[in-house]
Amino acid sequence: MIKRKWWSLTSLAVGVTMIAGLVAGCGGSPSATESKDIKIGGNFELTGGVATFGQSAANGIKLAFKEINAAGGVLGKQLVFVAADNKSEPSESTNATTKLITQDKVVAILGAVASTNTLAAVQVASDNKIPLITPTSTNPKVTVDNGKVRDWVFRSCFIDPFQGTVMASFASKSLKAKTAAILTDNSSDYSKGLTQVFEESFAKAGGKVVSKEAFLQKDQDFKATLTKIKAANPDVIFIPAYYEEVGRIVKQARELGITTPLIGTDGWDSPKLVEIAGAQPLENTYFSNHYSPEDKDPKVVKFVESYKKEYGQTPDALAALGYDAALMVADAIKRAGAADPAKIKDALAQTKNLQLVSGIITLDADHNPIKSAAIIEMKDGKQVFKEKVNP
């Protein structure tokens, strides 16, 4: 009897504790609408293979939030950026997203940089109904899965089909190339997607792909593969990959006597590219990008000046796109009228004629921006704005 009574009292105590915990969980701490701050998560490659990309994008976001907060914030609240390092790995990207949502209680997430890492995060964000904006992931699958739009996922960059088409057109029209070789990173969704689009677009323009080779991320020696490509004697070599491997490929290609124009995409955009490849080997190379710091548009000029003042260096496209993604989420929260994930998601989908550093954007039905692209030429180890391509 005593034992039974003790059990009853214990059960009652546990029940009271559980109820108290539930009450605390529901209302014991300030909700997103009651808090003085609005937490925005950042899932970025702060270390690992594409760390300079993640750091640039995060720097752009921090600058945007600093300026927005100095001007009074959004809805009278300060924006707080909570960054998590995905270490440039898909599994860590999933973990970082989970942490930001469950522990940090963010109302939206910016990131990741690489398409593979963003794809590893989208399901977690969608399942938890938290809007995700990637500044830089260009693979179409990020926002559309098997023909169905991912309701909670958006981006501030153009997508691979546009970028691949731009470079195929540039190769055939500006470089007068009739034949091309493609060197693909088979460990990257980004690279494989661009390869497919470039090959199809180049063929439509009357060109012919005479050699297709592949490598894996973190490979060091590309000379055997480049020797095969050299034997095919293409007019141009398309390398849709990230700066670390691209730098080694460019350096080794020139060492083998390959003087052919080398072209690529926004994955080339890093100060590390020149450090790895060298200025001379990068002569006669071109890549598509989201903006140029040489653009004389007043918004670009102001951004470049502010970024240089804050970080002591010229902002690359990753920084500009991070800055733009921050402006997108701030604009959406303002139009939503509340720091509520569902309302932010709906406002993001309605983004129209928003003036950003990388251009005026309107999101299409697939949550992709309609915007222009820049062609960058490498000269004396520096990026030179060559031409602009409109959609």
C-alpha angles and dihedrals in degrees: 000000000000089000091052092048090049089051091050092050091047091050090050091051092049090048092051090048091051092049091048089050092051091049091049090048092051101040111352093098129040115276123226090265094048098043122098089225135055113218117215117184127221120205102189145156097249092156133020134047099338099028096135088059094052093045092050093049091047091049090053091051093048091051092050093049091047091054093044092049092048088055092054102281125247121312086352092301133110120245113233119199114212110191127199124188115231090185090226090287129118095223091051089048089059090048093048092051092049091050094049091052103038102033107023095037096218120180095214138010130222117202170339113195103207117061092229091055093046091050087055089056105041097080093052091049092046094047090051093043095237117143114241124200118189113201095200116013105118102179109116091224090070093077102019124050116192092331095315120111115236101235096207100043129086140158141209095208132075118256134252098258089060093043093046091048091049093054094045089052092046091050094050100036107031099028094033090225118172097177132036141186122210126209110193134192100227092194092062128078086199093058096043092050093051091047092057095048095044092050093050094044094045090052091050089053089056097261129131129220105222099177136027120186134165143205139179131246113274093024110147107189118057100159098105090051093044090050089058090050092048090054089057089057098214123188090228138010119219115206111180098184145104126288101256095058092033091055092054093043093052093047094048093043091057091045087057090053096255105153095168117126110268116210135185148149141263092299086079093064106108136104085233090069092073092042091055101037102030126234098268097052089052093062110115094025128124138181140182118247143175098244143347124232085218091066110117095214106131093234091053092047092051093047093049092049093048093046093049090050092050100041107015095238142082112269117244123213091270090060091048092050092047089051090049093049089052090052090048095055092043090051091048093050090049093050091043090056092219142055089246116136095219093049091045089052092052092047092050091054089056096051108140135171093350112170109227135163093260092049143284108312138196119183114233126216090278092055092251123132121245103221145126132273131221127219112219125200122200112228125169089347093305135105114250122191107238108171145333125238121201124207 
